[in-house]
């Protein structure tokens, strides 16, 4: 049987599952981005909310949110990521608050229509789906009226990346994020099929599914992208200052559409 691109994406994330939590929490840039995404979620949901984790990976966010008293249903297409997430919440004594399902984001209709208060997606799982419109509709069917989606999405315009690869005269690498179709991005000897979005491109299918934007800001606009971890470790003070600058200007018009990621909060119609 031929291996599909979706299969290859699953294999890529399977191959890094055992170390994914550690590598993420040790990356100072990723840690800052995660904190800002979770803060946006917590700002907009009441205590003991019912949350849907879209692309939960090894369960890092599900564990922390359950520890705060929320109820989490988490899904991921990678069997090994699901195993890691189940192990994590079990060892944390939170298995009664977190249910982890093996399911791709294009298979959400296998889940019940549970009336979640909010859904969230951290570090770009929604960049890896084949049909964002179908996923937007499926997410909408699982949220109560007025429910939220908080999504950290990999964007098209990353100033650091453009400057870095322009300095190396690597125009092909600069063009990757501007592709209009899916791009096969290497990960640990495998490929992850990724689609890059502007905020408008990402928002459009959710608007058709009955969502309206609440807020938008850049992540990694002035701060370096996560793959420049070595730079961030050499210059921690500078990175913290750049993150504070991101917080100050990342929501400004024009600037909020750039950055390694953008963070969008959307609300489903009542």
Coordinates of C-alpha atoms in Angstrom, one line a residue:
X1 CA 0.0 0.0 0.0
X2 CA 1.4 3.4 -1.0
X3 CA 2.3 5.8 1.8
X4 CA 0.3 9.0 1.7
X5 CA 1.4 12.4 2.8
X6 CA -0.9 12.2 5.8
X7 CA 0.8 8.9 6.7
X8 CA 4.2 10.5 6.4
X9 CA 3.1 13.4 8.6
X10 CA 1.9 10.9 11.3
X11 CA 5.2 9.0 11.1
X12 CA 7.2 12.3 11.5
X13 CA 5.4 13.1 14.7
X14 CA 5.5 9.5 15.9
X15 CA 9.3 9.7 15.5
X16 CA 9.7 12.7 17.9
X17 CA 6.9 11.9 20.3
X18 CA 9.1 10.5 23.1
X19 CA 11.1 13.7 23.4
X20 CA 8.6 16.3 22.2
X21 CA 7.5 17.6 25.6
X22 CA 11.0 18.0 26.9
X23 CA 12.3 19.7 23.7
X24 CA 9.4 22.1 23.7
X25 CA 9.5 23.1 27.3
X26 CA 13.3 23.6 27.1
X27 CA 13.0 25.9 24.1
X28 CA 12.7 29.4 25.6
X29 CA 11.0 30.8 22.5
X30 CA 8.4 28.0 22.3
X31 CA 7.8 28.4 26.0
X32 CA 7.0 32.0 25.7
X33 CA 4.7 31.4 22.7
X34 CA 2.9 28.7 24.6
X35 CA 2.4 30.9 27.7
X36 CA 0.8 33.6 25.5
X37 CA -1.5 31.2 23.8
X38 CA -2.7 29.6 27.1
X39 CA -3.1 33.1 28.6
X40 CA -5.4 34.1 25.8
X41 CA -7.5 31.0 26.4
X42 CA -7.7 31.5 30.1
X43 CA -8.6 35.2 29.7
X44 CA -11.7 34.1 27.7
X45 CA -13.1 31.0 29.5
X46 CA -14.7 30.6 32.9
X47 CA -13.4 28.2 35.5
X48 CA -14.0 24.5 35.0
X49 CA -14.6 24.9 31.3
X50 CA -15.0 22.0 28.9
X51 CA -12.1 22.3 26.4
X52 CA -11.2 20.6 23.1
X53 CA -7.5 20.3 22.4
X54 CA -6.9 20.2 18.7
X55 CA -3.6 18.4 18.0
X56 CA -2.6 17.8 21.6
X57 CA 0.8 16.3 20.9
X58 CA 2.3 14.8 24.2
X59 CA -0.4 16.4 26.3
X60 CA 1.6 19.4 27.7
X61 CA -1.3 21.8 27.4
X62 CA -4.0 19.3 28.4
X63 CA -2.1 18.5 31.6
X64 CA -1.6 22.1 32.6
X65 CA -5.2 23.1 31.9
X66 CA -6.6 20.1 33.7
X67 CA -4.4 21.0 36.7
X68 CA -6.2 24.4 36.7
X69 CA -9.5 22.7 37.0
X70 CA -10.7 22.5 33.4
X71 CA -12.1 19.4 31.7
X72 CA -10.1 18.5 28.5
X73 CA -10.9 16.3 25.5
X74 CA -7.7 16.0 23.5
X75 CA -7.2 14.6 20.0
X76 CA -4.1 13.9 17.9
X77 CA -3.4 11.8 14.7
X78 CA -0.1 10.4 16.0
X79 CA -0.5 7.2 17.9
X80 CA 2.8 7.7 19.8
X81 CA 1.8 11.3 20.7
X82 CA -1.5 10.0 22.0
X83 CA 0.4 7.4 24.1
X84 CA 2.6 10.1 25.5
X85 CA -0.4 12.3 26.3
X86 CA -2.2 9.5 28.1
X87 CA 0.9 8.6 30.1
X88 CA 1.4 12.2 31.1
X89 CA -2.1 12.9 32.4
X90 CA -2.2 9.5 34.1
X91 CA 1.1 10.1 35.9
X92 CA -0.1 13.6 36.9
X93 CA -3.2 12.0 38.5
X94 CA -5.5 13.9 36.0
X95 CA -6.9 11.0 33.9
X96 CA -10.3 11.7 35.3
X97 CA -10.2 15.2 33.8
X98 CA -8.5 14.5 30.4
X99 CA -9.8 12.1 27.7
X100 CA -7.2 11.6 24.9
X101 CA -8.5 10.3 21.5
X102 CA -6.5 9.0 18.5
X103 CA -8.1 11.1 15.8
X104 CA -7.0 13.5 13.1
X105 CA -8.4 17.0 12.9
X106 CA -10.2 15.9 9.8
X107 CA -12.0 13.2 11.8
X108 CA -13.6 15.3 14.5
X109 CA -17.0 14.1 13.5
X110 CA -16.1 10.8 15.2
X111 CA -16.4 12.7 18.5
X112 CA -19.7 13.4 20.1
X113 CA -21.4 16.8 19.7
X114 CA -20.4 17.7 23.3
X115 CA -21.0 21.4 23.6
X116 CA -17.5 22.5 24.5
X117 CA -16.9 25.9 25.9
X118 CA -13.7 26.4 23.9
X119 CA -11.3 24.7 21.6
X120 CA -7.6 25.5 21.3
X121 CA -4.8 24.6 19.0
X122 CA -1.2 25.3 19.8
X123 CA 1.9 25.5 17.5
X124 CA 0.2 24.9 14.2
X125 CA -1.8 21.6 14.0
X126 CA -4.3 23.5 12.0
X127 CA -1.6 24.2 9.4
X128 CA -1.4 20.4 8.8
X129 CA -5.0 19.7 7.8
X130 CA -6.0 19.1 4.2
X131 CA -9.3 20.9 4.2
X132 CA -9.5 23.8 6.7
X133 CA -13.1 24.5 5.8
X134 CA -14.3 21.0 6.8
X135 CA -12.3 21.3 10.0
X136 CA -13.8 24.7 10.8
X137 CA -17.3 23.3 10.4
X138 CA -16.6 20.3 12.6
X139 CA -15.1 22.5 15.3
X140 CA -18.1 24.8 15.1
X141 CA -20.5 21.8 15.6
X142 CA -18.7 20.9 18.8
X143 CA -18.7 24.3 20.4
X144 CA -21.7 25.8 22.3
X145 CA -23.1 29.0 21.0
X146 CA -20.6 31.8 21.9
X147 CA -17.8 29.2 22.3
X148 CA -14.3 30.1 21.5
X149 CA -11.4 28.9 19.3
X150 CA -7.9 30.0 20.3
X151 CA -5.4 29.1 17.6
X152 CA -1.7 29.6 17.3
X153 CA -1.0 29.3 13.6
X154 CA 2.2 29.3 11.5
X155 CA 2.1 32.5 9.4
X156 CA 3.5 33.4 6.0
X157 CA 5.5 36.5 6.9
X158 CA 8.2 35.9 9.4
X159 CA 10.6 38.9 9.5
X160 CA 13.4 37.0 11.2
X161 CA 13.3 34.2 8.6
X162 CA 13.2 36.5 5.7
X163 CA 16.2 38.4 7.1
X164 CA 18.1 35.2 7.9
X165 CA 17.8 33.6 4.5
X166 CA 18.2 36.8 2.6
X167 CA 21.6 37.2 4.3
X168 CA 22.4 33.7 3.0
X169 CA 21.0 34.6 -0.4
X170 CA 18.7 31.5 -0.1
X171 CA 15.7 32.8 -2.0
X172 CA 14.2 29.3 -2.3
X173 CA 14.0 29.0 1.4
X174 CA 12.3 32.4 1.7
X175 CA 9.7 31.3 -0.8
X176 CA 8.6 28.3 1.2
X177 CA 6.1 30.2 3.4
X178 CA 4.6 31.9 0.4
X179 CA 3.6 28.7 -1.4
X180 CA -0.1 28.7 -2.2
X181 CA -0.3 24.9 -1.7
X182 CA 0.9 22.4 0.8
X183 CA 4.7 22.2 1.5
X184 CA 6.5 19.1 2.7
X185 CA 8.7 20.3 5.6
X186 CA 11.4 18.0 6.9
X187 CA 11.2 16.7 10.5
X188 CA 13.5 14.1 11.9
X189 CA 14.1 12.4 8.6
X190 CA 10.4 12.5 7.6
X191 CA 8.1 15.1 6.1
X192 CA 5.3 17.1 7.6
X193 CA 2.7 18.5 5.1
X194 CA 2.2 22.1 6.1
X195 CA 0.1 25.0 4.7
X196 CA 1.1 28.5 5.6
X197 CA -1.6 31.2 6.2
X198 CA -2.1 34.9 6.4
X199 CA -4.6 35.7 9.2
X200 CA -7.2 36.5 6.5
X201 CA -6.7 33.2 4.7
X202 CA -7.0 31.3 8.0
X203 CA -10.0 33.3 9.2
X204 CA -12.1 33.0 6.0
X205 CA -13.2 29.3 6.4
X206 CA -14.1 29.9 10.1
X207 CA -16.2 33.0 9.2
X208 CA -18.1 30.8 6.7
X209 CA -18.6 28.3 9.6
X210 CA -20.2 31.0 11.8
X211 CA -17.2 32.4 13.7
X212 CA -16.1 36.0 14.2
X213 CA -12.7 37.3 15.2
X214 CA -12.3 38.5 18.8
X215 CA -8.6 39.3 18.7
X216 CA -5.4 38.8 16.6
X217 CA -1.7 39.3 17.5
X218 CA 1.7 38.3 16.2
X219 CA 3.9 35.7 18.0
X220 CA 7.5 35.9 17.0
X221 CA 7.4 39.2 15.3
X222 CA 10.5 40.8 16.9
X223 CA 11.5 37.7 19.0
X224 CA 13.3 35.0 17.0
X225 CA 11.5 31.9 15.7
X226 CA 11.8 28.7 17.8
X227 CA 14.3 27.1 15.5
X228 CA 16.9 29.8 16.5
X229 CA 17.0 28.2 20.0
X230 CA 20.8 28.4 20.1
X231 CA 20.7 32.2 19.5
X232 CA 18.0 32.5 22.2
X233 CA 20.0 30.6 24.7
X234 CA 23.1 32.8 24.1
X235 CA 21.0 36.0 24.4
X236 CA 18.2 35.4 27.0
X237 CA 18.0 39.0 28.1
X238 CA 17.6 40.2 24.5
X239 CA 15.0 37.6 23.8
X240 CA 12.9 38.6 26.8
X241 CA 13.1 42.2 25.8
X242 CA 12.0 41.3 22.2
X243 CA 9.1 39.3 23.6
X244 CA 8.0 42.3 25.7
X245 CA 8.2 44.4 22.5
X246 CA 6.1 41.8 20.7
X247 CA 3.5 42.1 23.5
X248 CA 3.5 45.9 23.1
X249 CA 3.2 46.1 19.3
X250 CA 2.1 42.6 18.2
X251 CA -1.6 43.5 18.1
X252 CA -1.1 46.6 15.9
X253 CA -2.6 46.7 12.5
X254 CA -0.3 45.4 9.8
X255 CA 2.2 44.1 12.4
X256 CA -0.3 41.6 13.8
X257 CA -0.4 39.8 10.4
X258 CA 3.3 39.0 10.6
X259 CA 5.5 36.9 12.8
X260 CA 6.6 33.3 13.0
X261 CA 3.0 32.5 14.3
X262 CA -0.1 34.5 14.8
X263 CA -2.5 34.0 17.6
X264 CA -6.2 34.4 16.7
X265 CA -9.2 34.1 19.0
X266 CA -12.5 33.4 17.3
X267 CA -16.0 33.2 18.7
X268 CA -18.9 31.1 17.4
X269 CA -22.2 32.8 16.9
X270 CA -24.8 32.4 19.6

